[in-house]
């Protein structure tokens, strides 16, 4: 028995194209399911996405990206706070959203 | 020479426009990387199938793409541009000091001798080199030791936009930064010095003749005469005959000497091209007439080239990286506009025709001459 969770992530259009994926991405996460552990898993599987969601040096979320799940905006949560149980269980996806800047 | 491949970076993707040697019929491919800003694309002179592209977005940051098959397929490579050490601060628009921070890659300049080596000029201004080809980037940090606290952003940002390699001396590189000026290394990047003597910027900086702080928009060189440089400054078109040690103005009879790109004819080192723009407050051609100006005397005496270009109601801009020349026997000249047109001349500028009319705003134009 492992401590792994299979979670779901929905990437925005441009990052799907860059990563050459369609639909949701499914990722296995060892340990706590947090923004940081999910982003670590995304970047490990899709190295071309490094730097496109969070800064490669500071690890800070890019200003025009948001994280939504379970009808909540989780963007300003600490990256080490556990994501909602529904995300950790795979019942709900984590949405990576490009902010509605520019109309 | 079998044809040409024009690499067009736009505000919403990359386009590749090709033609045979006659340059009469054109095929447009794209957009590649649709929806992203493509600041610059350039192919290797050693291996024309090796092309690098700077792909960026206000949402998703910087991506560097590399093609090994002439732009048919692409793969993302390294996009980590870290400054060496604490980069400190530079002047900001409001006169305060602001920390250096990476924004985007403005220029990708492949080595003249090695297809795996490429230089990159970034905003906030710094110079990088990759030798693996594009996977890892290392800053050539000595450049930022030349009075960096006095560098400041121009209207487009504090960008290193021009990189010129001396084909006769691999240790000599020129760069230009808006708004810091022109710089040269003679030892492969270990040390740099400002080469701005003769530049005067009365309305841009407090000391008009300062060593650094000038808003250089673009520079060009003919490979057969690497000590002769041409410059389009914010205002003024200038020339140096001593590798940048000193400059003198060659604006002559231009209707305005504000503008962005400057180019040199492929086979005539004294034939140069600029596109005058009305002013730094009005970024469009004077009188609504899109005119390229050509000097066959290395400056001062200029003629307007108008055949095939709109001569009324044209209010586009032509950005600093949006002009290129090919190497065909009859030299071709190309430029793109902020309105999405790409114009080409297959007769050294005597006549022009659009090769693309409705692209997104053009950020950069490069051309490869294919054999």
Coordinates of C-alpha atoms in Angstrom, one line a residue:
Chain A
X1 CA 0.0 0.0 0.0
X2 CA 1.5 3.3 -1.1
X3 CA 0.7 6.9 -0.1
X4 CA 0.1 7.9 -3.7
X5 CA -2.8 9.9 -5.0
X6 CA -4.0 10.1 -8.6
X7 CA -5.1 13.6 -9.2
X8 CA -6.4 15.5 -12.2
X9 CA -5.2 18.8 -13.6
X10 CA -6.8 20.9 -16.4
X11 CA -4.2 23.0 -18.1
X12 CA -5.0 26.2 -20.2
X13 CA -5.1 25.9 -24.0
X14 CA -1.6 27.2 -24.6
X15 CA 0.1 25.0 -22.0
X16 CA -1.8 21.9 -23.4
X17 CA -0.4 22.7 -26.8
X18 CA 3.1 23.3 -25.4
X19 CA 3.0 20.0 -23.5
X20 CA 1.3 18.3 -26.5
X21 CA -1.6 16.9 -24.4
X22 CA -5.3 17.0 -24.9
X23 CA -7.9 16.9 -22.2
X24 CA -7.1 16.5 -18.5
X25 CA -3.7 15.4 -17.2
X26 CA -3.6 12.7 -14.6
X27 CA -0.7 12.7 -12.2
X28 CA 0.3 10.4 -9.4
X29 CA 1.4 12.3 -6.3
X30 CA 3.4 10.8 -3.5
X31 CA 2.6 12.3 -0.1
X32 CA 0.6 15.4 0.6
X33 CA -1.3 16.8 -2.4
X34 CA -0.4 20.5 -2.4
X35 CA 0.1 23.2 -5.1
X36 CA 3.8 22.6 -4.8
X37 CA 3.7 18.8 -5.1
X38 CA 1.3 19.0 -8.0
X39 CA 3.4 21.6 -9.8
X40 CA 6.5 19.5 -9.1
X41 CA 4.8 16.5 -10.7
X42 CA 3.6 18.5 -13.7
X43 CA 7.1 19.9 -14.3
X44 CA 8.7 16.5 -13.9
X45 CA 6.5 15.0 -16.5
X46 CA 6.4 17.9 -18.8
X47 CA 9.8 19.7 -18.6
X48 CA 8.7 22.2 -21.3
X49 CA 6.3 23.7 -18.8
X50 CA 9.0 24.7 -16.4
X51 CA 8.8 28.5 -16.0
X52 CA 5.4 28.8 -17.6
X53 CA 3.3 28.3 -14.4
X54 CA 5.7 29.4 -11.8
X55 CA 9.1 31.2 -11.9
X56 CA 12.0 28.8 -12.2
X57 CA 14.1 30.6 -9.6
X58 CA 11.6 32.0 -7.1
X59 CA 9.0 29.3 -7.5
X60 CA 6.3 32.0 -7.3
X61 CA 3.1 31.6 -9.3
X62 CA 3.2 33.7 -12.5
X63 CA 1.2 36.8 -12.0
X64 CA -1.5 36.1 -14.7
X65 CA -2.2 32.5 -13.7
X66 CA -4.7 31.3 -11.2
X67 CA -5.5 28.0 -9.5
X68 CA -9.2 27.1 -9.1
X69 CA -10.8 23.9 -7.6
X70 CA -14.1 23.0 -6.1
X71 CA -15.5 26.4 -7.1
X72 CA -12.8 28.1 -5.1
X73 CA -9.9 30.4 -6.0
X74 CA -6.9 28.8 -4.4
X75 CA -4.3 31.1 -6.0
X76 CA -3.4 33.0 -2.9
X77 CA -3.1 29.9 -0.7
X78 CA 0.4 28.9 0.5
X79 CA 1.9 26.4 -2.0
X80 CA 2.3 23.9 0.9
X81 CA -1.4 24.0 2.1
X82 CA -3.1 20.7 1.2
X83 CA -5.5 21.0 -1.7
X84 CA -9.2 20.1 -1.1
X85 CA -9.8 16.5 -0.4
X86 CA -11.9 16.3 -3.6
X87 CA -8.8 17.2 -5.6
X88 CA -6.5 14.8 -3.7
X89 CA -9.0 12.0 -4.3
X90 CA -9.3 12.8 -8.0
X91 CA -13.0 13.6 -7.7
X92 CA -12.4 17.1 -8.8
X93 CA -9.6 18.5 -11.0
X94 CA -7.3 21.4 -10.2
X95 CA -7.8 24.1 -12.9
X96 CA -4.8 26.1 -14.0
X97 CA -6.4 29.2 -15.5
X98 CA -5.0 32.1 -17.5
X99 CA -6.4 35.3 -15.9
X100 CA -9.0 37.2 -17.9
X101 CA -6.6 40.0 -18.7
X102 CA -7.0 41.7 -22.1
X103 CA -10.7 41.1 -22.6
Chain B
X1 CA 20.8 30.2 -54.9
X2 CA 17.5 28.3 -54.9
X3 CA 15.3 30.6 -52.9
X4 CA 14.6 32.5 -49.7
X5 CA 12.9 31.7 -46.4
X6 CA 11.5 34.7 -44.5
X7 CA 11.1 34.2 -40.8
X8 CA 8.4 36.5 -39.5
X9 CA 7.8 36.9 -35.7
X10 CA 4.4 38.5 -34.9
X11 CA 2.3 39.4 -31.9
X12 CA 0.3 36.3 -32.4
X13 CA 2.6 33.6 -33.7
X14 CA 5.4 32.8 -36.2
X15 CA 5.1 32.7 -40.0
X16 CA 7.5 31.3 -42.5
X17 CA 7.2 32.8 -46.0
X18 CA 9.1 31.2 -48.8
X19 CA 9.8 31.8 -52.5
X20 CA 12.2 30.6 -55.2
X21 CA 15.0 32.8 -56.4
X22 CA 12.8 35.0 -58.5
X23 CA 11.0 36.2 -55.4
X24 CA 7.7 36.8 -57.2
X25 CA 5.4 34.1 -55.8
X26 CA 5.3 33.5 -52.1
X27 CA 3.9 30.8 -49.8
X28 CA 2.9 31.6 -46.2
X29 CA 3.1 28.9 -43.6
X30 CA 1.8 29.4 -40.1
X31 CA 0.9 30.5 -37.6
X32 CA 3.2 28.4 -35.6
X33 CA 2.9 29.0 -31.8
X34 CA -0.4 30.7 -32.4
X35 CA -1.4 33.2 -29.8
X36 CA 2.1 33.8 -28.5
X37 CA 4.4 36.7 -29.2
X38 CA 7.4 35.7 -31.3
X39 CA 10.0 38.4 -30.6
X40 CA 12.6 36.9 -32.9
X41 CA 13.5 34.0 -35.1
X42 CA 16.9 33.4 -36.7
X43 CA 18.6 30.6 -38.6
X44 CA 22.1 29.5 -38.3
X45 CA 24.4 30.6 -41.1
X46 CA 26.3 27.3 -40.8
X47 CA 23.2 25.1 -40.8
X48 CA 20.2 26.9 -42.3
X49 CA 17.9 24.1 -41.0
X50 CA 18.8 25.1 -37.4
X51 CA 16.4 27.9 -36.4
X52 CA 15.8 29.4 -33.0
X53 CA 12.7 31.2 -31.9
X54 CA 11.8 33.3 -28.9
X55 CA 8.2 32.6 -27.9
X56 CA 6.7 34.6 -25.1
X57 CA 3.5 35.5 -23.4
X58 CA 2.4 37.8 -20.6
X59 CA 0.6 34.8 -19.1
X60 CA 3.1 32.0 -19.5
X61 CA 6.5 33.7 -19.7
X62 CA 9.4 32.7 -22.0
X63 CA 9.8 29.6 -24.2
X64 CA 12.7 29.0 -26.5
X65 CA 12.0 26.9 -29.5
X66 CA 14.5 25.2 -31.8
X67 CA 13.9 23.6 -35.2
X68 CA 16.4 21.3 -36.8
X69 CA 14.5 21.0 -40.1
X70 CA 14.1 24.5 -41.4
X71 CA 11.0 25.3 -39.3
X72 CA 8.9 22.2 -40.2
X73 CA 9.0 20.9 -36.7
X74 CA 10.0 22.5 -33.4
X75 CA 10.9 21.5 -29.9
X76 CA 11.0 23.6 -26.8
X77 CA 14.5 23.9 -25.3
X78 CA 15.9 25.7 -22.2
X79 CA 14.2 28.8 -20.9
X80 CA 16.0 29.5 -17.7
X81 CA 17.9 32.8 -17.8
X82 CA 19.4 33.6 -14.5
X83 CA 21.6 36.5 -13.8
X84 CA 25.1 35.8 -12.4
X85 CA 25.1 37.0 -8.8
X86 CA 23.0 39.8 -7.5
X87 CA 22.2 41.9 -10.6
X88 CA 21.6 45.0 -8.5
X89 CA 19.5 47.9 -9.8
X90 CA 19.1 50.1 -12.9
X91 CA 17.3 53.4 -13.5
X92 CA 13.5 53.2 -13.9
X93 CA 11.3 55.4 -16.0
X94 CA 10.6 57.6 -13.0
X95 CA 14.2 58.1 -12.1
X96 CA 14.2 55.7 -9.2
X97 CA 16.3 52.5 -9.0
X98 CA 14.7 49.2 -9.8
X99 CA 16.0 45.7 -9.4
X100 CA 17.0 43.8 -12.5
X101 CA 14.4 41.2 -13.5
X102 CA 14.1 38.8 -16.5
X103 CA 11.2 39.7 -18.8
X104 CA 11.8 38.2 -22.2
X105 CA 14.3 37.3 -24.9
X106 CA 14.5 39.9 -27.6
X107 CA 17.2 38.5 -29.8
X108 CA 18.6 35.1 -30.7
X109 CA 21.9 35.3 -32.6
X110 CA 23.3 32.0 -33.8
X111 CA 27.1 31.7 -33.9
X112 CA 28.7 32.4 -37.3
X113 CA 30.8 29.2 -37.0
X114 CA 29.0 26.7 -34.8
X115 CA 25.3 25.7 -35.2
X116 CA 25.1 24.5 -31.6
X117 CA 26.1 27.9 -30.2
X118 CA 23.7 30.8 -29.9
X119 CA 23.7 34.1 -28.2
X120 CA 20.6 35.7 -26.6
X121 CA 19.8 39.3 -25.7
X122 CA 17.2 39.7 -23.0
X123 CA 15.1 42.3 -21.1
X124 CA 16.2 43.4 -18.5
X125 CA 19.3 43.8 -20.5
X126 CA 21.8 41.1 -20.4
X127 CA 23.6 38.8 -22.8
X128 CA 23.6 34.9 -22.7
X129 CA 25.3 32.1 -24.5
X130 CA 24.2 28.5 -25.0
X131 CA 26.5 25.9 -26.5
X132 CA 24.2 22.9 -26.2
X133 CA 22.1 24.2 -28.5
X134 CA 19.7 26.2 -26.5
X135 CA 19.2 23.8 -23.6
X136 CA 21.3 25.7 -21.0
X137 CA 22.0 29.5 -20.9
X138 CA 24.9 31.2 -19.2
X139 CA 25.1 34.9 -18.7
X140 CA 28.1 36.8 -20.2
X141 CA 27.9 38.9 -17.1
X142 CA 30.9 41.2 -17.5
X143 CA 28.7 43.3 -19.8
X144 CA 26.7 44.4 -16.8
X145 CA 29.7 46.0 -15.2
X146 CA 29.7 49.0 -17.5
X147 CA 27.9 51.6 -15.4
X148 CA 24.7 49.4 -15.1
X149 CA 23.1 51.7 -12.5
X150 CA 22.7 54.3 -15.3
X151 CA 21.0 51.9 -17.7
X152 CA 17.3 52.6 -18.1
X153 CA 14.3 51.2 -20.1
X154 CA 13.3 52.7 -23.4
X155 CA 9.6 52.7 -24.3
X156 CA 9.8 49.0 -25.2
X157 CA 11.6 48.0 -22.0
X158 CA 15.3 47.7 -21.1
X159 CA 16.2 45.3 -23.8
X160 CA 19.4 44.0 -25.3
X161 CA 18.1 43.9 -28.9
X162 CA 21.2 44.0 -31.2
X163 CA 24.0 41.4 -31.3
X164 CA 26.6 41.7 -34.0
X165 CA 29.5 39.2 -34.3
X166 CA 32.6 40.3 -36.2
X167 CA 33.1 37.6 -38.9
X168 CA 36.9 38.3 -39.0
X169 CA 37.5 38.2 -35.2
X170 CA 35.5 35.7 -33.1
X171 CA 36.5 37.5 -29.9
X172 CA 34.8 40.8 -31.0
X173 CA 31.0 41.2 -30.4
X174 CA 28.9 44.3 -30.5
X175 CA 25.7 44.7 -28.6
X176 CA 23.2 47.5 -28.3
X177 CA 20.7 48.2 -25.4
X178 CA 17.8 50.5 -25.2
X179 CA 18.5 52.7 -23.3
X180 CA 22.1 52.2 -22.4
X181 CA 23.9 52.4 -25.7
X182 CA 26.3 50.4 -27.7
X183 CA 29.0 48.1 -26.2
X184 CA 31.9 46.1 -27.5
X185 CA 34.0 43.2 -26.3
X186 CA 37.4 42.3 -27.9
X187 CA 38.0 39.3 -25.7
X188 CA 35.0 37.1 -26.3
X189 CA 32.9 38.7 -23.5
X190 CA 35.4 38.8 -20.6
X191 CA 35.4 42.5 -20.7
X192 CA 33.3 45.2 -22.3
X193 CA 33.4 48.9 -22.9
X194 CA 30.8 51.5 -23.9
X195 CA 31.3 52.7 -27.5
X196 CA 29.1 55.8 -27.5
X197 CA 31.5 58.7 -28.2
X198 CA 29.8 61.0 -30.6
X199 CA 26.2 60.1 -29.6
X200 CA 24.1 63.0 -28.4
X201 CA 20.8 62.6 -26.7
X202 CA 19.7 66.1 -25.7
X203 CA 16.1 65.2 -24.8
X204 CA 16.6 61.7 -23.4
X205 CA 19.3 62.0 -20.7
X206 CA 20.6 64.8 -18.5
X207 CA 24.1 64.7 -19.9
X208 CA 23.5 64.5 -23.7
X209 CA 27.1 63.2 -24.3
X210 CA 27.2 60.7 -21.5
X211 CA 29.1 57.4 -21.8
X212 CA 26.0 55.3 -21.3
X213 CA 22.2 55.9 -21.3
X214 CA 21.6 56.5 -25.0
X215 CA 18.6 54.9 -26.6
X216 CA 20.2 53.0 -29.5
X217 CA 17.4 51.4 -31.6
X218 CA 19.4 49.2 -33.9
X219 CA 22.9 48.7 -35.5
X220 CA 24.1 47.1 -38.7
X221 CA 27.4 46.0 -40.2
X222 CA 28.5 44.7 -43.6
X223 CA 30.6 41.5 -43.0
X224 CA 33.3 42.7 -45.5
X225 CA 33.9 45.8 -43.4
X226 CA 33.5 44.8 -39.8
X227 CA 35.0 48.1 -38.5
X228 CA 32.2 50.1 -40.1
X229 CA 29.0 50.3 -38.1
X230 CA 25.7 52.0 -38.8
X231 CA 23.3 53.0 -36.1
X232 CA 19.7 54.1 -35.9
X233 CA 19.5 55.9 -32.6
X234 CA 16.2 57.1 -31.0
X235 CA 16.9 60.3 -32.9
X236 CA 19.8 60.5 -35.3
X237 CA 21.3 58.0 -37.8
X238 CA 25.0 57.6 -37.2
X239 CA 28.1 55.9 -38.5
X240 CA 31.4 54.7 -37.1
X241 CA 34.5 53.9 -39.1
X242 CA 36.6 52.7 -36.2
X243 CA 34.6 49.8 -34.7
X244 CA 32.5 52.1 -32.6
X245 CA 35.3 54.1 -31.0
X246 CA 33.7 57.2 -32.4
X247 CA 30.5 58.0 -34.2
X248 CA 29.3 60.8 -36.5
X249 CA 25.9 61.7 -37.7
X250 CA 24.8 60.8 -41.2
X251 CA 21.1 61.8 -41.1
X252 CA 21.7 64.3 -43.9
X253 CA 18.5 65.0 -45.9
X254 CA 16.2 62.4 -44.2
X255 CA 12.7 63.8 -43.5
X256 CA 13.1 62.8 -39.9
X257 CA 15.9 60.9 -38.3
X258 CA 13.8 59.0 -35.8
X259 CA 13.2 55.4 -36.6
X260 CA 13.9 51.8 -35.6
X261 CA 15.6 49.5 -38.0
X262 CA 18.7 50.0 -40.1
X263 CA 20.1 47.6 -42.7
X264 CA 23.0 47.2 -45.1
X265 CA 22.9 46.0 -48.7
X266 CA 24.3 42.5 -49.0
X267 CA 26.8 43.3 -51.7
X268 CA 27.3 47.1 -51.4
X269 CA 28.8 48.0 -48.0
X270 CA 28.0 51.7 -48.5
X271 CA 24.3 51.2 -49.3
X272 CA 22.2 51.4 -46.3
X273 CA 18.4 51.6 -45.5
X274 CA 16.3 53.2 -42.8
X275 CA 12.5 53.8 -42.4
X276 CA 12.0 57.3 -41.0
X277 CA 9.2 57.6 -38.4
X278 CA 7.7 60.9 -37.6
X279 CA 8.8 61.2 -34.0
X280 CA 9.1 59.5 -30.7
X281 CA 5.7 60.8 -29.9
X282 CA 4.1 59.8 -33.2
X283 CA 5.2 56.3 -34.2
X284 CA 4.2 56.3 -37.8
X285 CA 5.6 57.5 -41.1
X286 CA 5.6 61.2 -41.9
X287 CA 2.6 62.4 -43.9
X288 CA 1.1 58.9 -43.9
X289 CA 3.6 57.9 -46.6
X290 CA 5.5 54.6 -46.0
X291 CA 9.0 55.3 -47.4
X292 CA 12.2 53.4 -47.1
X293 CA 15.2 55.7 -47.5
X294 CA 18.3 54.4 -49.1
X295 CA 21.8 55.9 -49.1
X296 CA 24.3 54.7 -51.6
X297 CA 27.0 56.9 -50.1
X298 CA 27.2 55.4 -46.6
X299 CA 24.9 58.1 -45.3
X300 CA 24.1 61.9 -45.6
X301 CA 22.6 61.6 -49.1
X302 CA 19.3 59.7 -49.0
X303 CA 16.7 58.9 -51.6
X304 CA 13.1 57.9 -50.9
X305 CA 12.0 54.5 -52.1
X306 CA 8.3 54.6 -52.7
X307 CA 7.4 52.3 -55.6
X308 CA 4.9 49.8 -54.4
X309 CA 4.6 51.2 -50.9
X310 CA 1.4 53.0 -49.7
X311 CA 1.9 56.8 -50.2
X312 CA -1.2 57.9 -48.4
X313 CA -3.0 57.1 -45.1
X314 CA -0.4 54.7 -43.8
X315 CA 0.2 54.9 -40.1
X316 CA 2.0 51.8 -39.2
X317 CA 5.3 51.5 -37.3
X318 CA 8.3 49.4 -38.4
X319 CA 10.0 47.9 -35.3
X320 CA 13.8 47.6 -34.8
X321 CA 14.1 43.9 -35.7
X322 CA 11.6 44.0 -38.6
X323 CA 14.0 44.6 -41.5
X324 CA 16.3 42.1 -43.2
X325 CA 18.3 41.6 -46.4
X326 CA 18.9 38.5 -48.4
X327 CA 22.1 37.4 -50.1
X328 CA 20.7 36.8 -53.6
X329 CA 22.7 38.3 -56.6
X330 CA 20.2 41.1 -56.8
X331 CA 19.8 41.9 -53.1
X332 CA 16.4 41.6 -51.6
X333 CA 15.1 43.8 -48.8
X334 CA 12.3 42.9 -46.4
X335 CA 10.4 44.7 -43.7
X336 CA 7.3 44.1 -41.6
X337 CA 4.9 46.6 -40.1
X338 CA 2.9 46.9 -37.0
X339 CA -0.2 46.6 -39.2
X340 CA 0.8 43.1 -40.3
X341 CA 2.2 43.7 -43.7
X342 CA 5.5 42.3 -44.9
X343 CA 6.9 44.1 -47.9
X344 CA 9.7 42.7 -50.1
X345 CA 11.9 44.2 -52.7
X346 CA 13.9 42.0 -55.1
X347 CA 15.8 44.9 -56.6
X348 CA 17.7 46.5 -53.8
X349 CA 14.7 48.6 -52.8
X350 CA 13.8 50.1 -56.2
X351 CA 10.3 48.5 -56.1
X352 CA 8.3 46.8 -53.4
X353 CA 5.4 44.5 -53.1
X354 CA 3.6 43.0 -50.1
X355 CA 4.3 39.3 -49.6
X356 CA 1.8 39.2 -46.6
X357 CA -0.9 41.7 -46.1
X358 CA -2.9 40.7 -43.0
X359 CA -0.7 39.1 -40.4
X360 CA -0.7 40.1 -36.8
X361 CA 1.6 43.0 -36.0
X362 CA 5.1 42.2 -37.0
X363 CA 7.8 42.2 -34.3
X364 CA 10.7 40.8 -36.3
X365 CA 11.8 39.8 -39.8
X366 CA 14.8 37.7 -40.8
X367 CA 15.6 36.1 -44.1
X368 CA 17.6 33.0 -45.0
X369 CA 19.1 32.6 -48.5
X370 CA 18.9 29.0 -49.4
X371 CA 21.1 27.1 -51.9

